GROMACS .gro file of C-alpha atoms in nm:
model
  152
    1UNK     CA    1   7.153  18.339  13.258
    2UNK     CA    2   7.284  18.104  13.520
    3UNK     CA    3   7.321  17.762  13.460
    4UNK     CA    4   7.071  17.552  13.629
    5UNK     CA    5   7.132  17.204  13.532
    6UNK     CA    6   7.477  16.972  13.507
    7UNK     CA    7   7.418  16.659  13.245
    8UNK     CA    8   7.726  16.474  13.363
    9UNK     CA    9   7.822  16.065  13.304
   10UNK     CA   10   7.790  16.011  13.711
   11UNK     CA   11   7.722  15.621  13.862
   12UNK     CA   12   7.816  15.386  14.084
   13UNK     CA   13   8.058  15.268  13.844
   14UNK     CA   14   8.185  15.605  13.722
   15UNK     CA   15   8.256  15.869  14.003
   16UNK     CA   16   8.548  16.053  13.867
   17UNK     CA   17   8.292  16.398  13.874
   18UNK     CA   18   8.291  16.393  14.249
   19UNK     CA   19   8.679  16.552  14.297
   20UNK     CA   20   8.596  16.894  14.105
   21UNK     CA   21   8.345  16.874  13.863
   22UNK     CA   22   8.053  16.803  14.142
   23UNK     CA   23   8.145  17.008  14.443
   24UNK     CA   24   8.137  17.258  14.208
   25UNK     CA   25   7.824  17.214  14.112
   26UNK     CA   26   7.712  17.229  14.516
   27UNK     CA   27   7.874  17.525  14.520
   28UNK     CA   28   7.662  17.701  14.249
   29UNK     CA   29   7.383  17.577  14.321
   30UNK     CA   30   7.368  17.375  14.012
   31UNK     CA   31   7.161  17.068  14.005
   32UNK     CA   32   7.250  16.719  13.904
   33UNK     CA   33   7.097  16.567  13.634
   34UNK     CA   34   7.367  16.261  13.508
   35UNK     CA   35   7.295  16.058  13.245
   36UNK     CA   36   7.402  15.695  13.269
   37UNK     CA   37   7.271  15.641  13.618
   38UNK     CA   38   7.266  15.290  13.548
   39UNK     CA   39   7.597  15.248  13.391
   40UNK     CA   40   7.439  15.115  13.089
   41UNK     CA   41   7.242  14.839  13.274
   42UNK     CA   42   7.506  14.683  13.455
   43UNK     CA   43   7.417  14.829  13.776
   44UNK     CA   44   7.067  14.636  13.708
   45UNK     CA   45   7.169  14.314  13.732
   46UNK     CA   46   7.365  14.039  13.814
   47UNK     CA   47   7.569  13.962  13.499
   48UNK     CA   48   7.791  14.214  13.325
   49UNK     CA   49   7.726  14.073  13.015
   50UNK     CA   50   7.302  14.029  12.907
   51UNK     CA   51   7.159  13.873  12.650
   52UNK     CA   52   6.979  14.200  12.536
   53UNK     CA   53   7.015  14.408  12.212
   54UNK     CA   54   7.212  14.700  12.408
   55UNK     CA   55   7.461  14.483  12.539
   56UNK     CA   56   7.547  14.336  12.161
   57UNK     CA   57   7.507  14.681  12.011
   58UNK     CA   58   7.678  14.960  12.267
   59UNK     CA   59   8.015  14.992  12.169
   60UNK     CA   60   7.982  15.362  12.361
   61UNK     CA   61   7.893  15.102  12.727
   62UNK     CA   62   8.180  14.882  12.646
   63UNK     CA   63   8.423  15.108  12.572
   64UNK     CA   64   8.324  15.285  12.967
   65UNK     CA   65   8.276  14.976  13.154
   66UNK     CA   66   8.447  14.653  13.037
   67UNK     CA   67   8.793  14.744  13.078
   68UNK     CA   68   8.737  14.776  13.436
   69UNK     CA   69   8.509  14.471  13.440
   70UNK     CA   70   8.677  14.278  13.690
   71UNK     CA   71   8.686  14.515  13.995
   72UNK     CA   72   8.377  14.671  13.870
   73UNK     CA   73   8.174  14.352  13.883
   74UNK     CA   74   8.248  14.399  14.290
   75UNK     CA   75   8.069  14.659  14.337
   76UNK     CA   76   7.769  14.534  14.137
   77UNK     CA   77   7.744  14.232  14.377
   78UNK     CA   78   7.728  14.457  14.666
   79UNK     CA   79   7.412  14.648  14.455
   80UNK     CA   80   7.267  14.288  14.432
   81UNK     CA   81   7.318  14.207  14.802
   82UNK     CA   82   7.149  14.507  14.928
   83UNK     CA   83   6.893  14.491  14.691
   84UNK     CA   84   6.795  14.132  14.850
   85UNK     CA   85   6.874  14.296  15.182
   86UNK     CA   86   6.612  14.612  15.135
   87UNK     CA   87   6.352  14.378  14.889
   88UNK     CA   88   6.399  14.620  14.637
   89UNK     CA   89   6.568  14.575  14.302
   90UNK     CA   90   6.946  14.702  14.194
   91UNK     CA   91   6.788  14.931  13.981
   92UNK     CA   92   6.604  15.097  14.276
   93UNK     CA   93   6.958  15.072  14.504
   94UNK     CA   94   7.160  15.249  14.233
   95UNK     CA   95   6.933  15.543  14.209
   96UNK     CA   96   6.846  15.569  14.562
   97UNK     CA   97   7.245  15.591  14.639
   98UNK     CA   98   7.223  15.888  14.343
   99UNK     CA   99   6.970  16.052  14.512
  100UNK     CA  100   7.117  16.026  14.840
  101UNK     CA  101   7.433  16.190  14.667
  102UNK     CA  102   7.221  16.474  14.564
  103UNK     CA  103   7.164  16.418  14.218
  104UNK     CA  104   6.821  16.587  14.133
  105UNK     CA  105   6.678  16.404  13.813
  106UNK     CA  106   6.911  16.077  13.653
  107UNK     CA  107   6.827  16.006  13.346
  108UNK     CA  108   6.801  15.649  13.323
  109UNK     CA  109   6.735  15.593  12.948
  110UNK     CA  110   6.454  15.353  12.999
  111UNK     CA  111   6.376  15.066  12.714
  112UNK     CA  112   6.080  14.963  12.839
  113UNK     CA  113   5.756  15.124  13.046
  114UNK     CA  114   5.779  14.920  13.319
  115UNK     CA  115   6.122  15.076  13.396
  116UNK     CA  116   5.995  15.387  13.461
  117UNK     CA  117   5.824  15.209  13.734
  118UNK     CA  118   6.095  15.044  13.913
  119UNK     CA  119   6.290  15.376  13.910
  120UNK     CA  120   6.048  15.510  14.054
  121UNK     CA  121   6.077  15.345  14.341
  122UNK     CA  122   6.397  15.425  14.390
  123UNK     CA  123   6.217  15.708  14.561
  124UNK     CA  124   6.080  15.500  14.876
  125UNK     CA  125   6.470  15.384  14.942
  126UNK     CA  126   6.631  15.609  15.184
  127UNK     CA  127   6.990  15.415  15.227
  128UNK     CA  128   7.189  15.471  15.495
  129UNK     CA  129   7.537  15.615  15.539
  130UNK     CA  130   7.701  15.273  15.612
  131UNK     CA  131   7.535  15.138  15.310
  132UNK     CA  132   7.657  15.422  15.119
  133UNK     CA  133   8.005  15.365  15.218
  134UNK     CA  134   7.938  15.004  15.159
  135UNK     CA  135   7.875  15.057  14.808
  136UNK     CA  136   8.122  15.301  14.752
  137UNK     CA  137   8.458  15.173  14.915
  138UNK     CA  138   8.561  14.939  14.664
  139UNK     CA  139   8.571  15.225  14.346
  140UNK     CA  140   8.900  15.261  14.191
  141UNK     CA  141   9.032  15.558  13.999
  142UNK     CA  142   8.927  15.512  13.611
  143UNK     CA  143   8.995  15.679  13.301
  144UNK     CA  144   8.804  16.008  13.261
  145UNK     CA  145   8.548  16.003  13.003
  146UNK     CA  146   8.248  16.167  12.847
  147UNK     CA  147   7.958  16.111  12.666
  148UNK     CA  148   8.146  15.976  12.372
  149UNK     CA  149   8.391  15.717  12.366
  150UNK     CA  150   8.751  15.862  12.216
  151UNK     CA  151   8.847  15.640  11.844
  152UNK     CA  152   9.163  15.542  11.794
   0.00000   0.00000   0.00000
């Protein structure tokens, strides 16, 4: 049997699938189904750091995300300021620019049921290719890593 489905770590934050692993994927006709579309909430808001019980509990989201904190936190601002542009939310802008990447299904891990609701209107965002490259042009290179954080 085929494979059908890719469950890759794939975000805004975290695009170090799109050299091999992803074009690949195109190529097979493989569809995208990343988890982590959200980067562990910090594509979702404003502050890197929330006052929630993920933030004070995820060692697996700190160990991805806060040693690049400091450029990272960039490109979250420019998720914010098109969210105010569009009058949507950053949630909805960080899975719109996953869909418009051709991820099929992310699989955003939702806490709460009205999540489910403002992902899915992600689905009424169709962002355009300047605000796709305004999003994107500020990534740096980072570490590659999976689904679980490596102990030392």
């Amino acid at each position: 049997t085929p494979f059908s489905s890719m469950q890759d770590h794939y975000n805004l934050l975290y695009r170090e699938d799109e050299r091999e692993l992803i074009p690949l994927c195109k190529q097979m006709n493989v569809a995208l189904t990343p988890y982590s579309p959200l980067a562990a909430g910090r594509l979702c808001r404003k502050e890197w750091h929330a006052d929630t019980m993920r933030s004070k509990t995820d060692r697996t989201g700190a160990e991805k995300y806060d040693k690049t904190e400091n450029e990272d936190k960039k490109i979250v601002e420019r998720v914010a300021e098109l969210s105010e542009k569009y009058g949507k939310t950053m949630t909805q802008i960080a899975l719109s620019w996953q869909f418009k990447k051709g991820v099929t299904s992310p699989i955003i891990g939702a806490t709460k049921a009205k999540y489910f609701d403002d992902a899915a209107g992600a689905l009424d965002i169709e962002l355009s290719d300047e605000d796709v490259k305004y999003l994107e042009e500020l990534y740096i290179p980072h570490r590659v890593g999976g689904a679980l954080s490596e102990t030392k």
